[in-house]
Short mmCIF file of C-alpha atoms in Angstrom, two decimals:
data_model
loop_
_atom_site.label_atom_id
_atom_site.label_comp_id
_atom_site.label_asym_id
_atom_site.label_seq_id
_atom_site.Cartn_x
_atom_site.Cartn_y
_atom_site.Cartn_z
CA UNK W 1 -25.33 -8.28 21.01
CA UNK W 2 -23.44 -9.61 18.26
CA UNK W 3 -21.15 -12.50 18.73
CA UNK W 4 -17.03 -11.91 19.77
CA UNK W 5 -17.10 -14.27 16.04
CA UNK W 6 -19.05 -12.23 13.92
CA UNK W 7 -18.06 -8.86 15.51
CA UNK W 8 -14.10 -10.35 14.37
CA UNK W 9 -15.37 -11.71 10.89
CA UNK W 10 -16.85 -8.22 10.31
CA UNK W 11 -13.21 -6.28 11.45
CA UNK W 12 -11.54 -8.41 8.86
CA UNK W 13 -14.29 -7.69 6.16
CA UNK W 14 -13.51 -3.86 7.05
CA UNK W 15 -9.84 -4.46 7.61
CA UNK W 16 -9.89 -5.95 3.62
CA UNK W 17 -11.68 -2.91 2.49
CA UNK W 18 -9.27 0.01 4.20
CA UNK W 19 -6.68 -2.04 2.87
CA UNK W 20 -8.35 -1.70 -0.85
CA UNK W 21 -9.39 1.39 -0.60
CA UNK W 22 -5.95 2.69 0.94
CA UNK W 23 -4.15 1.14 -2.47
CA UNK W 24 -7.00 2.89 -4.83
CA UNK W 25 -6.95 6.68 -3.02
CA UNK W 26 -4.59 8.01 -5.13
CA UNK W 27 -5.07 9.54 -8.84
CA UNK W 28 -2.31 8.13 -10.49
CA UNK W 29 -3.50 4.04 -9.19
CA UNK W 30 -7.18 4.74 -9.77
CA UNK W 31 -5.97 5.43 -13.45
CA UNK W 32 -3.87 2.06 -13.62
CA UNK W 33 -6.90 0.44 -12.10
CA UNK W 34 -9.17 1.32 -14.80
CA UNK W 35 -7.37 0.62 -17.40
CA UNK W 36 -6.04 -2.60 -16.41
CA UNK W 37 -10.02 -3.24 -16.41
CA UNK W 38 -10.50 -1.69 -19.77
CA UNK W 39 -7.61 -3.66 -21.17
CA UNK W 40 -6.83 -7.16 -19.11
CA UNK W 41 -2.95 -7.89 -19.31
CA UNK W 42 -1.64 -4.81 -20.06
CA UNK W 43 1.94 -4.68 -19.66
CA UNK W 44 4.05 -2.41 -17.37
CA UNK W 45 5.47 -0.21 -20.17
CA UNK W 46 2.17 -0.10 -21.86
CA UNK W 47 0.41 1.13 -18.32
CA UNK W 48 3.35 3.68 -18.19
CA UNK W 49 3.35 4.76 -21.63
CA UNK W 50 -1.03 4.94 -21.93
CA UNK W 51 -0.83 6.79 -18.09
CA UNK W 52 2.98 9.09 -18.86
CA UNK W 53 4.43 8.55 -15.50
CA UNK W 54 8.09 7.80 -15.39
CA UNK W 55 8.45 4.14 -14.84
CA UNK W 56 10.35 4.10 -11.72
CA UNK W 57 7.07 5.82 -9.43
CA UNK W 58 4.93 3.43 -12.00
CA UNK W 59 6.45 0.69 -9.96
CA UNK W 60 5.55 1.90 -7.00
CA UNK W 61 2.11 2.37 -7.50
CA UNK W 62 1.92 -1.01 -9.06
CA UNK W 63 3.27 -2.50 -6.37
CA UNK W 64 0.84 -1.11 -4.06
CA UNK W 65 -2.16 -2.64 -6.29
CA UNK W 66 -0.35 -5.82 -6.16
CA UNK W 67 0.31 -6.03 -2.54
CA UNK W 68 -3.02 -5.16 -1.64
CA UNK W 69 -5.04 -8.13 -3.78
CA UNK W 70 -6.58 -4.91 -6.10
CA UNK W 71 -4.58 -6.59 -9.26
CA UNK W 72 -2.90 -9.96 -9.77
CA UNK W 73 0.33 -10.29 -12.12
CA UNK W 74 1.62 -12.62 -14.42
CA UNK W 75 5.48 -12.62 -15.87
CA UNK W 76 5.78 -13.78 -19.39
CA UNK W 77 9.36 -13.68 -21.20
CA UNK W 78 8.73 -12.25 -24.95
CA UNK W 79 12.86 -12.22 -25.58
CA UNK W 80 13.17 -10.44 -22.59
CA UNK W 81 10.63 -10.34 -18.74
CA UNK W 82 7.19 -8.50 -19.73
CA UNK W 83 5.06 -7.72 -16.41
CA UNK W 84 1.00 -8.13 -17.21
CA UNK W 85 -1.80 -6.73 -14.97
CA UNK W 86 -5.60 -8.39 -14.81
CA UNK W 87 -8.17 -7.36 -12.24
CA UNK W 88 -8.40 -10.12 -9.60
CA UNK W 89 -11.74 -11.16 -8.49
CA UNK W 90 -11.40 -8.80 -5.34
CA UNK W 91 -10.24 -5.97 -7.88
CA UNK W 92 -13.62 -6.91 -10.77
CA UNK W 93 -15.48 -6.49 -7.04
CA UNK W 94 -15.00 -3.18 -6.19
CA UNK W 95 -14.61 -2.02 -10.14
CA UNK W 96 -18.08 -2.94 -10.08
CA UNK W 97 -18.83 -0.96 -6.60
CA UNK W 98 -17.07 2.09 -7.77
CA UNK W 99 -18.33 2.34 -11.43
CA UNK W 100 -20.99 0.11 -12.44
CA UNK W 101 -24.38 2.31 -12.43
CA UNK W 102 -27.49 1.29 -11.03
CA UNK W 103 -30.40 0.38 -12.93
CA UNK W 104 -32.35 3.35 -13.57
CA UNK W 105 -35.87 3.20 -12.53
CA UNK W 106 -38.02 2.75 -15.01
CA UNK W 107 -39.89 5.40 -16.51
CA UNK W 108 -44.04 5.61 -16.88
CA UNK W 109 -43.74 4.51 -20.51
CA UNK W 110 -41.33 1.95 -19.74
CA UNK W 111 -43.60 0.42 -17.48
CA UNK W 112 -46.43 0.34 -19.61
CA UNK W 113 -44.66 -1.62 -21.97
CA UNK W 114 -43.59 -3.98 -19.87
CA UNK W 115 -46.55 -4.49 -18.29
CA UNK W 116 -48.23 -5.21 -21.89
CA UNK W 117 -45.43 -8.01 -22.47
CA UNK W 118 -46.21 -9.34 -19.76
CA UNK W 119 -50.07 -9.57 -20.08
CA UNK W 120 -49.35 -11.27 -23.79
CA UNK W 121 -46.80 -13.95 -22.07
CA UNK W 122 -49.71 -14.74 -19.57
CA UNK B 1 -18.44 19.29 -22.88
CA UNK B 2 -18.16 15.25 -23.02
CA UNK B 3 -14.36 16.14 -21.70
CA UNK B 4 -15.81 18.28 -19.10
CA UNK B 5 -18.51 16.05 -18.03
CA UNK B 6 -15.84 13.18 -17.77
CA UNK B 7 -13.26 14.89 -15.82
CA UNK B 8 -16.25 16.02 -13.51
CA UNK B 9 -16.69 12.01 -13.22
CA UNK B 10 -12.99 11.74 -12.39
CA UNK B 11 -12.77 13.64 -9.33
CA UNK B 12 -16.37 12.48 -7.89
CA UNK B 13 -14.46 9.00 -8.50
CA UNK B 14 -11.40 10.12 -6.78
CA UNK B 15 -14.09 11.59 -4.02
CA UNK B 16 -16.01 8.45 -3.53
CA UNK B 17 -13.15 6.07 -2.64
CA UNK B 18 -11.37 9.20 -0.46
CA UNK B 19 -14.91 9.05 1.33
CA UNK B 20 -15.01 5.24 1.88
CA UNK B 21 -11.54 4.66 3.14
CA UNK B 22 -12.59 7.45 5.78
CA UNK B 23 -15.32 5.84 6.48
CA UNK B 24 -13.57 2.15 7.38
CA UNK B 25 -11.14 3.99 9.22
CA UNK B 26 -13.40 5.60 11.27
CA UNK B 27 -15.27 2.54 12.09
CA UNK B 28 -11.91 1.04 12.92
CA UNK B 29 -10.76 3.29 14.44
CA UNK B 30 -7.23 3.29 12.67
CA UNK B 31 -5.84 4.91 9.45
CA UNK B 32 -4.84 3.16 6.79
CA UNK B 33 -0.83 2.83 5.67
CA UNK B 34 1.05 2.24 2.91
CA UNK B 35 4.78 0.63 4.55
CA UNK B 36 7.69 -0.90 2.46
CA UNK B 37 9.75 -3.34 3.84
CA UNK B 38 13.41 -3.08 2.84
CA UNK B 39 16.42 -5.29 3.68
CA UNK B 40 18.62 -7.86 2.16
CA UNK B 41 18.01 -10.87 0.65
CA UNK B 42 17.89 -14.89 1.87
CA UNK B 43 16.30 -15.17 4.89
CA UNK B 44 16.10 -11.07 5.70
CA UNK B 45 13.29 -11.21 2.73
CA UNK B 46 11.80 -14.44 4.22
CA UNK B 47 11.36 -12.23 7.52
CA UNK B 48 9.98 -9.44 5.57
CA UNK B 49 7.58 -11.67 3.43
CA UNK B 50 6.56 -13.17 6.79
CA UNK B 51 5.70 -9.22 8.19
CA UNK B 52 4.03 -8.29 4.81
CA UNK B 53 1.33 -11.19 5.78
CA UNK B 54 1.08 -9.91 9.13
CA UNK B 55 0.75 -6.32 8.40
CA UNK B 56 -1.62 -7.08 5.31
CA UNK B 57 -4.33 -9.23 7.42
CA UNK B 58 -4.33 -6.23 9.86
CA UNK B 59 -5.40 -3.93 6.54
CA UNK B 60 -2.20 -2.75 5.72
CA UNK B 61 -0.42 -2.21 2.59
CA UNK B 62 3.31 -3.72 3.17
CA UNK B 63 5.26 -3.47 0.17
CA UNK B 64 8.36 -6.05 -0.43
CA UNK B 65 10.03 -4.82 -3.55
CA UNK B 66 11.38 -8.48 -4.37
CA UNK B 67 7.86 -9.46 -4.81
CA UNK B 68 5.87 -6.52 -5.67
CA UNK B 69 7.81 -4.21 -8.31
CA UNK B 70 7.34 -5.37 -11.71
CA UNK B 71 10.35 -7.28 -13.42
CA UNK B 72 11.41 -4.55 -15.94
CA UNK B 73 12.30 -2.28 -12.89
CA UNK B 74 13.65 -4.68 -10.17
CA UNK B 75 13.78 -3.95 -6.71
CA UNK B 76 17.26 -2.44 -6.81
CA UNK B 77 15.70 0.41 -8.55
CA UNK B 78 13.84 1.95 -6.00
CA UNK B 79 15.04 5.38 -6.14
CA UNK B 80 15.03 7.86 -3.59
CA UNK B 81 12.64 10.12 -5.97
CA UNK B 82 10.45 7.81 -5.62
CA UNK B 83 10.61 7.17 -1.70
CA UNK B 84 10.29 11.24 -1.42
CA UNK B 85 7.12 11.39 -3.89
CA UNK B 86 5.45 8.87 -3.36
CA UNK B 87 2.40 8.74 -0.71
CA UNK B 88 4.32 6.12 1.36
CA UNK B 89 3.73 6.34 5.52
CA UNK B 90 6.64 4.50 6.38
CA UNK B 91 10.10 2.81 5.42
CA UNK B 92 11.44 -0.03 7.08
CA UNK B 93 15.29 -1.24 6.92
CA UNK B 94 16.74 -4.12 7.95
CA UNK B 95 20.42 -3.59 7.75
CA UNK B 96 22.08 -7.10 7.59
CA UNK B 97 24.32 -6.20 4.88
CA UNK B 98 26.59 -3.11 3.39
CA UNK B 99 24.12 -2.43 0.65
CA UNK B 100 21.53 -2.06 3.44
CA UNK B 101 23.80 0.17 4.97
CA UNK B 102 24.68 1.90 2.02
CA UNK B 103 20.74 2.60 1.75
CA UNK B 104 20.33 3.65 5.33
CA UNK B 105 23.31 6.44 4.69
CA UNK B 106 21.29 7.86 2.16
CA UNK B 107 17.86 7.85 3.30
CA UNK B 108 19.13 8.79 6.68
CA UNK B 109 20.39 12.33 5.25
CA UNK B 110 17.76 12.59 2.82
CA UNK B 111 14.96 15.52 4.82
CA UNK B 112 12.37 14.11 3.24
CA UNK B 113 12.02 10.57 3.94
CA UNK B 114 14.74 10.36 7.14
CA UNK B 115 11.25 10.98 8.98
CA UNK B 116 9.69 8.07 7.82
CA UNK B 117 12.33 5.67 8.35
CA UNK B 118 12.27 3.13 10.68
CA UNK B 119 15.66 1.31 11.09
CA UNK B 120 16.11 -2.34 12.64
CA UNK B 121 19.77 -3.08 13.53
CA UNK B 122 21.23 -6.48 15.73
CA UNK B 123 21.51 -5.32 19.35
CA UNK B 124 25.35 -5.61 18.87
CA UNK B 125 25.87 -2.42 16.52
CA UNK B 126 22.39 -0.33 18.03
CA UNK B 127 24.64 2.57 20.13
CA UNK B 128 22.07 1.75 23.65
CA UNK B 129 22.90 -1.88 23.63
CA UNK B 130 26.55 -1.96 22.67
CA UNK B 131 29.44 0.99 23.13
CA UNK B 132 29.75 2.98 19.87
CA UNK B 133 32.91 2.21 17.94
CA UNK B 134 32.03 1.80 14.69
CA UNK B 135 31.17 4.19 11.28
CA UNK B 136 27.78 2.74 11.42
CA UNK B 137 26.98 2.63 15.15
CA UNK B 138 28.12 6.33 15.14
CA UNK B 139 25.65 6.86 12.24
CA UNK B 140 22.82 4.67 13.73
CA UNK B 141 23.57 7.62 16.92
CA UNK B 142 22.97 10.58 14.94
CA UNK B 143 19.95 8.98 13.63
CA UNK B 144 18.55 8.24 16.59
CA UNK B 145 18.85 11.49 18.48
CA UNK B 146 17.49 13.74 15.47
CA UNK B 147 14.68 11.05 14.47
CA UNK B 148 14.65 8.52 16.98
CA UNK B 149 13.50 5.25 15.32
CA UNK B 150 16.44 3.11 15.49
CA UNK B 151 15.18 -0.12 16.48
CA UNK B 152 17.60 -3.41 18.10
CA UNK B 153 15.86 -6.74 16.72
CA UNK B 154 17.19 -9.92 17.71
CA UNK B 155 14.28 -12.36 18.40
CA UNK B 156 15.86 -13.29 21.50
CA UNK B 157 18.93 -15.28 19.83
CA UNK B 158 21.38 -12.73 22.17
CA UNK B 159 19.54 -9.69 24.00
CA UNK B 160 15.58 -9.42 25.30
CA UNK B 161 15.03 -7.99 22.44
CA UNK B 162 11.64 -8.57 19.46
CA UNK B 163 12.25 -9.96 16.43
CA UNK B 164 11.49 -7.60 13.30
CA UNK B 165 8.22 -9.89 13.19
CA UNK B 166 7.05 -8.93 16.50
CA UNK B 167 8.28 -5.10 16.29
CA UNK B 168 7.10 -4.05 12.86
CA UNK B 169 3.29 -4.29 13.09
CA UNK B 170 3.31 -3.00 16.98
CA UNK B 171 5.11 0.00 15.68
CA UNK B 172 2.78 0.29 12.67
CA UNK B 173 -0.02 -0.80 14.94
CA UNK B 174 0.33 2.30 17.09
CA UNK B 175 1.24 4.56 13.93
CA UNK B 176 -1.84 4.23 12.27
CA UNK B 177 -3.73 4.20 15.59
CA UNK B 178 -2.31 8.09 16.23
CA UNK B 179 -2.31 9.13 12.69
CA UNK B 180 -5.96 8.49 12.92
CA UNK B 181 -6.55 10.05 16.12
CA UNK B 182 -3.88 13.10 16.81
CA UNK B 183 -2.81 13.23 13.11
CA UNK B 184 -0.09 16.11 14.13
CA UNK B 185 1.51 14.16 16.53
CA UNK B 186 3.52 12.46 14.30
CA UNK B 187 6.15 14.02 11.97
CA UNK B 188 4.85 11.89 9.07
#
């Protein structure tokens, strides 16, 4: 039987992911989240402008990357307040879960290749 | 046929994290929310920063405008468009001030999000724990016989009553617990 410890430590691993995975079910944040990947400090308008959603439900949806660790923000002033979005470590995590392929196994010819490098390195 | 391929890619995208949130809930045993706090400023958004914590180390996504809208829009902006479209579960107020107030009138008579609000008055103007008199008391009334959810938070400074920190996440505790079981048992 697992330990009361453990069995808690695991609940708040699976308590962080709902909470991720809660902020990313939705079209319009999945497409903020990858592109704040493709392009690291994006600004607000550009997100709004590059996704065409009105600003004001932009914000929401923002905010719910933001509150839930997905995204972290910086505030510059250029003349006036500009709004910038990076992945966090949490959020390059699970881009890397949902997108990132696995290796492909390699094929018969492949193989052979590799296995002939590696009999000349011996 | 690249577009078709990638739009294909989309929605399995779209699939895949639909699938794995169900699957955490399920091995919770709880859904998972989206909640905004809302309220005045000063120490009504230290409160509310304080329940944001709480609510987000339970898996929850608590929203405080102040600190989570992006500068160009400020939290002021937070249109009732958005509070109707967006996929929020629910709405807490605070009312410690008129603009509060103000906001409650409006998203009180508004169909579409008067069922997600949550309202948290002082014991002194909620119409159980004091005689109604006033405009709002009389308004916090209606509210509370056509949605219920009127809520007197005090923290013990004047009635037995929780603080906004102890009543938010057991209301939101037992929310997301029926949402995930008996989904249509709850309006929203």
């Amino acid at each position: 039987m697992k330990k009361l410890a453990d069995r808690e430590e695991m609940d708040l691993e699976v308590l962080d992911r709902l909470k991720a995975y809660t902020a990313l079910d939705n079209p319009i944040r999945l497409r903020a989240f990858r592109l704040i990947h493709e392009s690291p400090g994006v600004p607000f308008n550009e997100i709004a402008r590059r996704i065409r959603i009105e600003s004001g439900l932009l914000a929401y949806h923002m905010g719910v990357l933001k509150a839930a660790g997905v995204v972290d923000v910086t505030y510059e002033r250029d003349g006036r307040q500009v709004t910038s979005y990076r992945l966090g470590a949490r959020g390059e995590e699970l881009f890397s879960e949902l997108f990132h392929k696995r290796p492909r196994p390699t094929s018969k010819a492949g193989k052979a290749v590799l296995r002939s490098v590696v009999t000349r390195q011996n | 046929m690249m577009e078709s391929r990638e739009a294909l890619s989309k929605v399995n995208t779209v699939r895949r994290v639909h699938r794995i949130r169900r699957e955490a809930e399920q091995r919770l045993q709880r859904s998972g929310l989206v909640v905004i706090l809302l309220g005045s400023s000063g120490r009504g958004l230290d409160e509310r920063r304080d329940v944001a914590h709480v609510l987000a180390r339970r898996g929850i996504v608590a929203l405080v405008p102040e600190d989570d809208f992006p500068v160009e829009i400020g939290p002021s902006v937070l249109e009732v468009d958005v509070l109707e479209r967006s996929d929020m579960d629910l709405v807490f107020l605070s009312i410690e001030s008129w603009g509060a107030a103000a906001e409650f009138g409006q998203f009180s008579s508004n169909p579409k999000i008067a069922p997600k609000l949550r309202v948290l008055v002082r014991p002194e103007y909620h119409p159980v724990h004091s005689p109604p008199g006033s405009y709002l008391t009389d308004l916090y009334l209606t509210h509370l016989v056509r949605h219920g959810h009127v809520y007197p938070v005090d923290g013990g400074r004047q009635a037995p009553v929780p603080s906004a920190k102890a009543l938010i996440p057991m209301l939101v505790e037992r929310h997301r617990e029926i949402k995930a079981f008996r989904p249509l048992n709850i309006t929203k």
